[in-house]
PDB file of N, CA and C in Angstrom:
ATOM      1  N   MET A   1     104.276  73.311 117.419  1.00  0.00           N
ATOM      2  CA  MET A   1     104.757  73.057 116.070  1.00  0.00           C
ATOM      3  C   MET A   1     103.646  72.483 115.200  1.00  0.00           C
ATOM      4  N   LEU A   2     102.886  71.566 115.750  1.00  0.00           N
ATOM      5  CA  LEU A   2     101.779  70.970 114.995  1.00  0.00           C
ATOM      6  C   LEU A   2     100.720  72.021 114.691  1.00  0.00           C
ATOM      7  N   LEU A   3     100.471  72.909 115.648  1.00  0.00           N
ATOM      8  CA  LEU A   3      99.487  73.968 115.438  1.00  0.00           C
ATOM      9  C   LEU A   3      99.926  74.906 114.316  1.00  0.00           C
ATOM     10  N   ALA A   4     101.198  75.214 114.267  1.00  0.00           N
ATOM     11  CA  ALA A   4     101.714  76.067 113.193  1.00  0.00           C
ATOM     12  C   ALA A   4     101.571  75.385 111.835  1.00  0.00           C
ATOM     13  N   ALA A   5     101.857  74.097 111.780  1.00  0.00           N
ATOM     14  CA  ALA A   5     101.713  73.351 110.527  1.00  0.00           C
ATOM     15  C   ALA A   5     100.258  73.309 110.080  1.00  0.00           C
ATOM     16  N   LEU A   6      99.355  73.129 111.033  1.00  0.00           N
ATOM     17  CA  LEU A   6      97.930  73.130 110.690  1.00  0.00           C
ATOM     18  C   LEU A   6      97.477  74.498 110.196  1.00  0.00           C
ATOM     19  N   ALA A   7      97.988  75.567 110.811  1.00  0.00           N
ATOM     20  CA  ALA A   7      97.644  76.916 110.372  1.00  0.00           C
ATOM     21  C   ALA A   7      98.140  77.167 108.953  1.00  0.00           C
ATOM     22  N   ILE A   8      99.362  76.743 108.659  1.00  0.00           N
ATOM     23  CA  ILE A   8      99.917  76.918 107.317  1.00  0.00           C
ATOM     24  C   ILE A   8      99.091  76.134 106.299  1.00  0.00           C
ATOM     25  N   ALA A   9      98.752  74.903 106.619  1.00  0.00           N
ATOM     26  CA  ALA A   9      97.955  74.073 105.712  1.00  0.00           C
ATOM     27  C   ALA A   9      96.578  74.688 105.482  1.00  0.00           C
ATOM     28  N   PHE A  10      95.955  75.188 106.537  1.00  0.00           N
ATOM     29  CA  PHE A  10      94.631  75.784 106.409  1.00  0.00           C
ATOM     30  C   PHE A  10      94.665  77.017 105.511  1.00  0.00           C
ATOM     31  N   VAL A  11      95.625  77.898 105.753  1.00  0.00           N
ATOM     32  CA  VAL A  11      95.732  79.113 104.938  1.00  0.00           C
ATOM     33  C   VAL A  11      96.032  78.754 103.485  1.00  0.00           C
ATOM     34  N   ALA A  12      96.912  77.801 103.275  1.00  0.00           N
ATOM     35  CA  ALA A  12      97.243  77.391 101.909  1.00  0.00           C
ATOM     36  C   ALA A  12      96.020  76.821 101.194  1.00  0.00           C
ATOM     37  N   ILE A  13      95.261  76.005 101.876  1.00  0.00           N
ATOM     38  CA  ILE A  13      94.073  75.411 101.255  1.00  0.00           C
ATOM     39  C   ILE A  13      93.043  76.483 100.932  1.00  0.00           C
ATOM     40  N   VAL A  14      92.774  77.358 101.882  1.00  0.00           N
ATOM     41  CA  VAL A  14      91.766  78.395 101.660  1.00  0.00           C
ATOM     42  C   VAL A  14      92.154  79.324 100.516  1.00  0.00           C
ATOM     43  N   LEU A  15      93.418  79.725 100.448  1.00  0.00           N
ATOM     44  CA  LEU A  15      93.843  80.668  99.423  1.00  0.00           C
ATOM     45  C   LEU A  15      94.058  80.035  98.053  1.00  0.00           C
ATOM     46  N   LEU A  16      94.426  78.759  98.021  1.00  0.00           N
ATOM     47  CA  LEU A  16      94.743  78.123  96.743  1.00  0.00           C
ATOM     48  C   LEU A  16      93.624  77.257  96.184  1.00  0.00           C
ATOM     49  N   LEU A  17      92.598  76.988  96.968  1.00  0.00           N
ATOM     50  CA  LEU A  17      91.498  76.131  96.521  1.00  0.00           C
ATOM     51  C   LEU A  17      90.792  76.644  95.264  1.00  0.00           C
ATOM     52  N   PRO A  18      90.586  77.956  95.119  1.00  0.00           N
ATOM     53  CA  PRO A  18      89.930  78.411  93.882  1.00  0.00           C
ATOM     54  C   PRO A  18      90.694  78.075  92.607  1.00  0.00           C
ATOM     55  N   TYR A  19      91.972  77.804  92.707  1.00  0.00           N
ATOM     56  CA  TYR A  19      92.779  77.500  91.519  1.00  0.00           C
ATOM     57  C   TYR A  19      92.888  76.005  91.243  1.00  0.00           C
ATOM     58  N   ALA A  20      92.349  75.180  92.093  1.00  0.00           N
ATOM     59  CA  ALA A  20      92.556  73.736  91.993  1.00  0.00           C
ATOM     60  C   ALA A  20      91.934  73.121  90.750  1.00  0.00           C
ATOM     61  N   GLY A  21      90.780  73.561  90.323  1.00  0.00           N
ATOM     62  CA  GLY A  21      90.100  72.931  89.202  1.00  0.00           C
ATOM     63  C   GLY A  21      90.435  73.505  87.842  1.00  0.00           C
ATOM     64  N   ARG A  22      91.311  74.471  87.773  1.00  0.00           N
ATOM     65  CA  ARG A  22      91.632  75.121  86.504  1.00  0.00           C
ATOM     66  C   ARG A  22      92.697  74.348  85.736  1.00  0.00           C
ATOM     67  N   GLU A  23      92.526  74.337  84.419  1.00  0.00           N
ATOM     68  CA  GLU A  23      93.562  73.721  83.599  1.00  0.00           C
ATOM     69  C   GLU A  23      94.720  74.675  83.374  1.00  0.00           C
ATOM     70  N   GLU A  24      94.420  75.973  83.332  1.00  0.00           N
ATOM     71  CA  GLU A  24      95.466  76.973  83.168  1.00  0.00           C
ATOM     72  C   GLU A  24      95.428  77.896  84.372  1.00  0.00           C
ATOM     73  N   PRO A  25      96.584  78.370  84.808  1.00  0.00           N
ATOM     74  CA  PRO A  25      96.605  79.251  85.984  1.00  0.00           C
ATOM     75  C   PRO A  25      95.974  80.593  85.680  1.00  0.00           C
ATOM     76  N   GLY A  26      95.381  81.202  86.684  1.00  0.00           N
ATOM     77  CA  GLY A  26      94.837  82.531  86.528  1.00  0.00           C
ATOM     78  C   GLY A  26      95.965  83.546  86.423  1.00  0.00           C
ATOM     79  N   GLN A  27      95.728  84.564  85.645  1.00  0.00           N
ATOM     80  CA  GLN A  27      96.756  85.577  85.467  1.00  0.00           C
ATOM     81  C   GLN A  27      96.185  86.935  85.845  1.00  0.00           C
ATOM     82  N   SER A  28      96.977  87.697  86.548  1.00  0.00           N
ATOM     83  CA  SER A  28      96.575  89.055  86.861  1.00  0.00           C
ATOM     84  C   SER A  28      97.056  89.964  85.733  1.00  0.00           C
ATOM     85  N   TYR A  29      96.759  91.239  85.845  1.00  0.00           N
ATOM     86  CA  TYR A  29      97.149  92.156  84.780  1.00  0.00           C
ATOM     87  C   TYR A  29      98.661  92.300  84.646  1.00  0.00           C
ATOM     88  N   ASP A  30      99.403  92.037  85.726  1.00  0.00           N
ATOM     89  CA  ASP A  30     100.844  92.239  85.651  1.00  0.00           C
ATOM     90  C   ASP A  30     101.639  90.954  85.448  1.00  0.00           C
ATOM     91  N   THR A  31     100.985  89.814  85.343  1.00  0.00           N
ATOM     92  CA  THR A  31     101.699  88.557  85.121  1.00  0.00           C
ATOM     93  C   THR A  31     102.526  88.587  83.836  1.00  0.00           C
ATOM     94  N   PRO A  32     101.969  89.018  82.696  1.00  0.00           N
ATOM     95  CA  PRO A  32     102.809  89.065  81.482  1.00  0.00           C
ATOM     96  C   PRO A  32     104.031  89.977  81.626  1.00  0.00           C
ATOM     97  N   TYR A  33     103.875  91.046  82.394  1.00  0.00           N
ATOM     98  CA  TYR A  33     104.994  91.964  82.621  1.00  0.00           C
ATOM     99  C   TYR A  33     106.128  91.264  83.368  1.00  0.00           C
ATOM    100  N   TYR A  34     105.801  90.533  84.434  1.00  0.00           N
ATOM    101  CA  TYR A  34     106.828  89.827  85.193  1.00  0.00           C
ATOM    102  C   TYR A  34     107.436  88.685  84.391  1.00  0.00           C
ATOM    103  N   VAL A  35     106.639  88.003  83.591  1.00  0.00           N
ATOM    104  CA  VAL A  35     107.158  86.933  82.734  1.00  0.00           C
ATOM    105  C   VAL A  35     108.127  87.525  81.708  1.00  0.00           C
ATOM    106  N   TRP A  36     107.741  88.639  81.105  1.00  0.00           N
ATOM    107  CA  TRP A  36     108.596  89.285  80.115  1.00  0.00           C
ATOM    108  C   TRP A  36     109.911  89.720  80.736  1.00  0.00           C
ATOM    109  N   ARG A  37     109.854  90.370  81.906  1.00  0.00           N
ATOM    110  CA  ARG A  37     111.085  90.833  82.559  1.00  0.00           C
ATOM    111  C   ARG A  37     111.990  89.654  82.914  1.00  0.00           C
ATOM    112  N   THR A  38     111.411  88.572  83.414  1.00  0.00           N
ATOM    113  CA  THR A  38     112.210  87.401  83.782  1.00  0.00           C
ATOM    114  C   THR A  38     112.882  86.801  82.557  1.00  0.00           C
ATOM    115  N   ARG A  39     112.140  86.683  81.467  1.00  0.00           N
ATOM    116  CA  ARG A  39     112.727  86.135  80.238  1.00  0.00           C
ATOM    117  C   ARG A  39     113.804  87.053  79.666  1.00  0.00           C
ATOM    118  N   ALA A  40     113.587  88.364  79.753  1.00  0.00           N
ATOM    119  CA  ALA A  40     114.577  89.312  79.232  1.00  0.00           C
ATOM    120  C   ALA A  40     115.877  89.225  80.021  1.00  0.00           C
ATOM    121  N   VAL A  41     115.780  89.151  81.349  1.00  0.00           N
ATOM    122  CA  VAL A  41     116.985  89.058  82.176  1.00  0.00           C
ATOM    123  C   VAL A  41     117.682  87.725  81.960  1.00  0.00           C
ATOM    124  N   ALA A  42     116.908  86.650  81.794  1.00  0.00           N
ATOM    125  CA  ALA A  42     117.512  85.335  81.576  1.00  0.00           C
ATOM    126  C   ALA A  42     118.265  85.278  80.253  1.00  0.00           C
ATOM    127  N   SER A  43     117.751  85.955  79.233  1.00  0.00           N
ATOM    128  CA  SER A  43     118.415  85.859  77.929  1.00  0.00           C
ATOM    129  C   SER A  43     119.488  86.923  77.713  1.00  0.00           C
ATOM    130  N   ASP A  44     119.271  88.144  78.219  1.00  0.00           N
ATOM    131  CA  ASP A  44     120.192  89.239  77.913  1.00  0.00           C
ATOM    132  C   ASP A  44     120.945  89.793  79.113  1.00  0.00           C
ATOM    133  N   GLY A  45     120.681  89.297  80.298  1.00  0.00           N
ATOM    134  CA  GLY A  45     121.371  89.798  81.485  1.00  0.00           C
ATOM    135  C   GLY A  45     120.640  90.963  82.133  1.00  0.00           C
ATOM    136  N   LEU A  46     121.101  91.342  83.283  1.00  0.00           N
ATOM    137  CA  LEU A  46     120.445  92.371  84.089  1.00  0.00           C
ATOM    138  C   LEU A  46     120.490  93.750  83.439  1.00  0.00           C
ATOM    139  N   GLY A  47     121.491  94.008  82.640  1.00  0.00           N
ATOM    140  CA  GLY A  47     121.617  95.305  81.988  1.00  0.00           C
ATOM    141  C   GLY A  47     120.476  95.643  81.053  1.00  0.00           C
ATOM    142  N   VAL A  48     119.736  94.647  80.598  1.00  0.00           N
ATOM    143  CA  VAL A  48     118.639  94.897  79.670  1.00  0.00           C
ATOM    144  C   VAL A  48     117.546  95.762  80.301  1.00  0.00           C
ATOM    145  N   LEU A  49     117.423  95.720  81.604  1.00  0.00           N
ATOM    146  CA  LEU A  49     116.382  96.505  82.273  1.00  0.00           C
ATOM    147  C   LEU A  49     116.650  98.001  82.206  1.00  0.00           C
ATOM    148  N   THR A  50     117.887  98.394  82.000  1.00  0.00           N
ATOM    149  CA  THR A  50     118.209  99.818  81.912  1.00  0.00           C
ATOM    150  C   THR A  50     118.134 100.347  80.492  1.00  0.00           C
ATOM    151  N   THR A  51     118.070  99.478  79.497  1.00  0.00           N
ATOM    152  CA  THR A  51     118.100  99.922  78.103  1.00  0.00           C
ATOM    153  C   THR A  51     116.728  99.925  77.449  1.00  0.00           C
ATOM    154  N   ILE A  52     115.731  99.363  78.077  1.00  0.00           N
ATOM    155  CA  ILE A  52     114.410  99.252  77.465  1.00  0.00           C
ATOM    156  C   ILE A  52     113.546 100.426  77.935  1.00  0.00           C
ATOM    157  N   PRO A  53     112.980 101.196  77.022  1.00  0.00           N
ATOM    158  CA  PRO A  53     112.201 102.372  77.417  1.00  0.00           C
ATOM    159  C   PRO A  53     110.733 102.057  77.747  1.00  0.00           C
ATOM    160  N   THR A  54     110.484 100.963  78.422  1.00  0.00           N
ATOM    161  CA  THR A  54     109.089 100.592  78.715  1.00  0.00           C
ATOM    162  C   THR A  54     108.785 100.628  80.197  1.00  0.00           C
ATOM    163  N   GLY A  55     109.578 101.322  80.958  1.00  0.00           N
ATOM    164  CA  GLY A  55     109.335 101.370  82.395  1.00  0.00           C
ATOM    165  C   GLY A  55     109.680 100.059  83.066  1.00  0.00           C
ATOM    166  N   ALA A  56     110.809  99.470  82.721  1.00  0.00           N
ATOM    167  CA  ALA A  56     111.187  98.165  83.240  1.00  0.00           C
ATOM    168  C   ALA A  56     111.670  98.208  84.681  1.00  0.00           C
ATOM    169  N   VAL A  57     111.746  99.363  85.291  1.00  0.00           N
ATOM    170  CA  VAL A  57     112.123  99.574  86.688  1.00  0.00           C
ATOM    171  C   VAL A  57     113.431  98.845  87.019  1.00  0.00           C
ATOM    172  N   PRO A  58     114.566  99.363  86.556  1.00  0.00           N
ATOM    173  CA  PRO A  58     115.835  98.699  86.827  1.00  0.00           C
ATOM    174  C   PRO A  58     116.215  98.700  88.303  1.00  0.00           C
ATOM    175  N   GLU A  59     115.553  99.539  89.117  1.00  0.00           N
ATOM    176  CA  GLU A  59     115.849  99.555  90.551  1.00  0.00           C
ATOM    177  C   GLU A  59     115.261  98.356  91.282  1.00  0.00           C
ATOM    178  N   ARG A  60     114.399  97.608  90.616  1.00  0.00           N
ATOM    179  CA  ARG A  60     113.751  96.462  91.260  1.00  0.00           C
ATOM    180  C   ARG A  60     114.046  95.180  90.483  1.00  0.00           C
ATOM    181  N   PRO A  61     115.274  94.678  90.572  1.00  0.00           N
ATOM    182  CA  PRO A  61     115.642  93.509  89.789  1.00  0.00           C
ATOM    183  C   PRO A  61     115.367  92.172  90.474  1.00  0.00           C
ATOM    184  N   GLY A  62     114.800  92.175  91.664  1.00  0.00           N
ATOM    185  CA  GLY A  62     114.671  90.946  92.447  1.00  0.00           C
ATOM    186  C   GLY A  62     113.880  89.850  91.775  1.00  0.00           C
ATOM    187  N   VAL A  63     112.687  90.153  91.287  1.00  0.00           N
ATOM    188  CA  VAL A  63     111.835  89.123  90.686  1.00  0.00           C
ATOM    189  C   VAL A  63     112.471  88.537  89.429  1.00  0.00           C
ATOM    190  N   PRO A  64     112.935  89.350  88.475  1.00  0.00           N
ATOM    191  CA  PRO A  64     113.532  88.725  87.291  1.00  0.00           C
ATOM    192  C   PRO A  64     114.834  87.981  87.570  1.00  0.00           C
ATOM    193  N   VAL A  65     115.646  88.485  88.497  1.00  0.00           N
ATOM    194  CA  VAL A  65     116.903  87.793  88.813  1.00  0.00           C
ATOM    195  C   VAL A  65     116.608  86.456  89.482  1.00  0.00           C
ATOM    196  N   LEU A  66     115.713  86.450  90.460  1.00  0.00           N
ATOM    197  CA  LEU A  66     115.351  85.194  91.129  1.00  0.00           C
ATOM    198  C   LEU A  66     114.715  84.223  90.142  1.00  0.00           C
ATOM    199  N   GLY A  67     113.836  84.720  89.283  1.00  0.00           N
ATOM    200  CA  GLY A  67     113.200  83.861  88.287  1.00  0.00           C
ATOM    201  C   GLY A  67     114.179  83.270  87.298  1.00  0.00           C
ATOM    202  N   ALA A  68     115.105  84.092  86.830  1.00  0.00           N
ATOM    203  CA  ALA A  68     116.110  83.594  85.879  1.00  0.00           C
ATOM    204  C   ALA A  68     117.019  82.571  86.543  1.00  0.00           C
ATOM    205  N   THR A  69     117.397  82.827  87.804  1.00  0.00           N
ATOM    206  CA  THR A  69     118.262  81.896  88.520  1.00  0.00           C
ATOM    207  C   THR A  69     117.550  80.575  88.773  1.00  0.00           C
ATOM    208  N   LEU A  70     116.325  80.650  89.286  1.00  0.00           N
ATOM    209  CA  LEU A  70     115.577  79.414  89.544  1.00  0.00           C
ATOM    210  C   LEU A  70     115.269  78.672  88.254  1.00  0.00           C
ATOM    211  N   GLY A  71     115.018  79.416  87.178  1.00  0.00           N
ATOM    212  CA  GLY A  71     114.772  78.771  85.894  1.00  0.00           C
ATOM    213  C   GLY A  71     115.957  77.938  85.444  1.00  0.00           C
ATOM    214  N   ASP A  72     117.165  78.446  85.665  1.00  0.00           N
ATOM    215  CA  ASP A  72     118.363  77.693  85.306  1.00  0.00           C
ATOM    216  C   ASP A  72     118.581  76.500  86.235  1.00  0.00           C
ATOM    217  N   VAL A  73     118.302  76.691  87.518  1.00  0.00           N
ATOM    218  CA  VAL A  73     118.575  75.638  88.495  1.00  0.00           C
ATOM    219  C   VAL A  73     117.562  74.498  88.400  1.00  0.00           C
ATOM    220  N   ILE A  74     116.271  74.821  88.394  1.00  0.00           N
ATOM    221  CA  ILE A  74     115.249  73.762  88.420  1.00  0.00           C
ATOM    222  C   ILE A  74     114.603  73.515  87.068  1.00  0.00           C
ATOM    223  N   GLY A  75     114.945  74.324  86.078  1.00  0.00           N
ATOM    224  CA  GLY A  75     114.444  74.091  84.732  1.00  0.00           C
ATOM    225  C   GLY A  75     113.010  74.532  84.505  1.00  0.00           C
ATOM    226  N   SER A  76     112.507  75.473  85.289  1.00  0.00           N
ATOM    227  CA  SER A  76     111.140  75.941  85.075  1.00  0.00           C
ATOM    228  C   SER A  76     111.144  77.146  84.154  1.00  0.00           C
ATOM    229  N   ASP A  77     110.010  77.387  83.521  1.00  0.00           N
ATOM    230  CA  ASP A  77     109.911  78.563  82.674  1.00  0.00           C
ATOM    231  C   ASP A  77     109.403  79.752  83.492  1.00  0.00           C
ATOM    232  N   ALA A  78     109.433  80.920  82.895  1.00  0.00           N
ATOM    233  CA  ALA A  78     109.089  82.149  83.609  1.00  0.00           C
ATOM    234  C   ALA A  78     107.623  82.181  84.021  1.00  0.00           C
ATOM    235  N   LEU A  79     106.732  81.637  83.212  1.00  0.00           N
ATOM    236  CA  LEU A  79     105.309  81.645  83.560  1.00  0.00           C
ATOM    237  C   LEU A  79     105.046  80.773  84.778  1.00  0.00           C
ATOM    238  N   THR A  80     105.629  79.587  84.814  1.00  0.00           N
ATOM    239  CA  THR A  80     105.458  78.701  85.970  1.00  0.00           C
ATOM    240  C   THR A  80     105.998  79.356  87.227  1.00  0.00           C
ATOM    241  N   TYR A  81     107.173  79.951  87.123  1.00  0.00           N
ATOM    242  CA  TYR A  81     107.771  80.632  88.273  1.00  0.00           C
ATOM    243  C   TYR A  81     106.865  81.748  88.778  1.00  0.00           C
ATOM    244  N   THR A  82     106.326  82.554  87.864  1.00  0.00           N
ATOM    245  CA  THR A  82     105.494  83.682  88.260  1.00  0.00           C
ATOM    246  C   THR A  82     104.213  83.219  88.948  1.00  0.00           C
ATOM    247  N   VAL A  83     103.581  82.186  88.437  1.00  0.00           N
ATOM    248  CA  VAL A  83     102.354  81.680  89.049  1.00  0.00           C
ATOM    249  C   VAL A  83     102.650  81.070  90.418  1.00  0.00           C
ATOM    250  N   ILE A  84     103.739  80.330  90.532  1.00  0.00           N
ATOM    251  CA  ILE A  84     104.103  79.734  91.823  1.00  0.00           C
ATOM    252  C   ILE A  84     104.465  80.821  92.827  1.00  0.00           C
ATOM    253  N   LEU A  85     105.170  81.846  92.379  1.00  0.00           N
ATOM    254  CA  LEU A  85     105.518  82.955  93.266  1.00  0.00           C
ATOM    255  C   LEU A  85     104.275  83.642  93.806  1.00  0.00           C
ATOM    256  N   ARG A  86     103.272  83.832  92.962  1.00  0.00           N
ATOM    257  CA  ARG A  86     102.014  84.448  93.418  1.00  0.00           C
ATOM    258  C   ARG A  86     101.339  83.588  94.475  1.00  0.00           C
ATOM    259  N   ALA A  87     101.355  82.274  94.293  1.00  0.00           N
ATOM    260  CA  ALA A  87     100.727  81.381  95.269  1.00  0.00           C
ATOM    261  C   ALA A  87     101.477  81.409  96.599  1.00  0.00           C
ATOM    262  N   ILE A  88     102.792  81.365  96.539  1.00  0.00           N
ATOM    263  CA  ILE A  88     103.589  81.397  97.768  1.00  0.00           C
ATOM    264  C   ILE A  88     103.410  82.736  98.485  1.00  0.00           C
ATOM    265  N   ALA A  89     103.373  83.816  97.725  1.00  0.00           N
ATOM    266  CA  ALA A  89     103.181  85.136  98.332  1.00  0.00           C
ATOM    267  C   ALA A  89     101.807  85.246  98.982  1.00  0.00           C
ATOM    268  N   ALA A  90     100.782  84.671  98.358  1.00  0.00           N
ATOM    269  CA  ALA A  90      99.444  84.716  98.944  1.00  0.00           C
ATOM    270  C   ALA A  90      99.400  83.976 100.277  1.00  0.00           C
ATOM    271  N   VAL A  91     100.031  82.828 100.343  1.00  0.00           N
ATOM    272  CA  VAL A  91     100.076  82.061 101.591  1.00  0.00           C
ATOM    273  C   VAL A  91     100.867  82.820 102.652  1.00  0.00           C
ATOM    274  N   ALA A  92     102.005  83.395 102.265  1.00  0.00           N
ATOM    275  CA  ALA A  92     102.826  84.142 103.225  1.00  0.00           C
ATOM    276  C   ALA A  92     102.078  85.361 103.764  1.00  0.00           C
ATOM    277  N   ILE A  93     101.369  86.067 102.907  1.00  0.00           N
ATOM    278  CA  ILE A  93     100.611  87.236 103.352  1.00  0.00           C
ATOM    279  C   ILE A  93      99.474  86.814 104.274  1.00  0.00           C
ATOM    280  N   GLY A  94      98.799  85.715 103.946  1.00  0.00           N
ATOM    281  CA  GLY A  94      97.733  85.214 104.809  1.00  0.00           C
ATOM    282  C   GLY A  94      98.246  84.809 106.189  1.00  0.00           C
ATOM    283  N   LEU A  95      99.386  84.150 106.210  1.00  0.00           N
ATOM    284  CA  LEU A  95      99.975  83.757 107.503  1.00  0.00           C
ATOM    285  C   LEU A  95     100.435  84.981 108.292  1.00  0.00           C
ATOM    286  N   ALA A  96     100.993  85.961 107.609  1.00  0.00           N
ATOM    287  CA  ALA A  96     101.416  87.180 108.306  1.00  0.00           C
ATOM    288  C   ALA A  96     100.219  87.915 108.892  1.00  0.00           C
ATOM    289  N   ALA A  97      99.134  87.961 108.142  1.00  0.00           N
ATOM    290  CA  ALA A  97      97.925  88.619 108.661  1.00  0.00           C
ATOM    291  C   ALA A  97      97.380  87.871 109.864  1.00  0.00           C
ATOM    292  N   GLY A  98      97.396  86.548 109.808  1.00  0.00           N
ATOM    293  CA  GLY A  98      96.941  85.754 110.948  1.00  0.00           C
ATOM    294  C   GLY A  98      97.826  85.949 112.165  1.00  0.00           C
ATOM    295  N   ALA A  99      99.129  86.023 111.969  1.00  0.00           N
ATOM    296  CA  ALA A  99     100.060  86.241 113.079  1.00  0.00           C
ATOM    297  C   ALA A  99      99.839  87.614 113.709  1.00  0.00           C
ATOM    298  N   MET A 100      99.622  88.620 112.861  1.00  0.00           N
ATOM    299  CA  MET A 100      99.364  89.959 113.399  1.00  0.00           C
ATOM    300  C   MET A 100      98.043  90.005 114.161  1.00  0.00           C
ATOM    301  N   ALA A 101      97.047  89.274 113.669  1.00  0.00           N
ATOM    302  CA  ALA A 101      95.743  89.261 114.353  1.00  0.00           C
ATOM    303  C   ALA A 101      95.877  88.601 115.722  1.00  0.00           C
ATOM    304  N   LEU A 102      96.705  87.571 115.815  1.00  0.00           N
ATOM    305  CA  LEU A 102      96.891  86.902 117.105  1.00  0.00           C
ATOM    306  C   LEU A 102      97.644  87.781 118.093  1.00  0.00           C
ATOM    307  N   GLU A 103      98.575  88.549 117.584  1.00  0.00           N
ATOM    308  CA  GLU A 103      99.357  89.426 118.464  1.00  0.00           C
ATOM    309  C   GLU A 103      98.526  90.610 118.857  1.00  0.00           C
TER     310      GLU A 103
END
């Protein structure tokens, strides 16, 4: 159990250390897209993804629904949620790669 905790901490530090000194979070090319979708679903409901002709991909509602729900529950905005989700996903992918390498 301790070894697993150390592995998680190590991967988190290695992957998140480049972001530690920044005043603003780094954004990828699709961050504004996910922020926009999350805000649209939070304000107008899930149906908005089917009415917008911008390729909103109504078949993939997971990120905006989770973001809108968490935004209501913990009071975070869509940008904070998106940046935190990217960090958590990076750590999870790093741990999965390490687990596969060990196996």
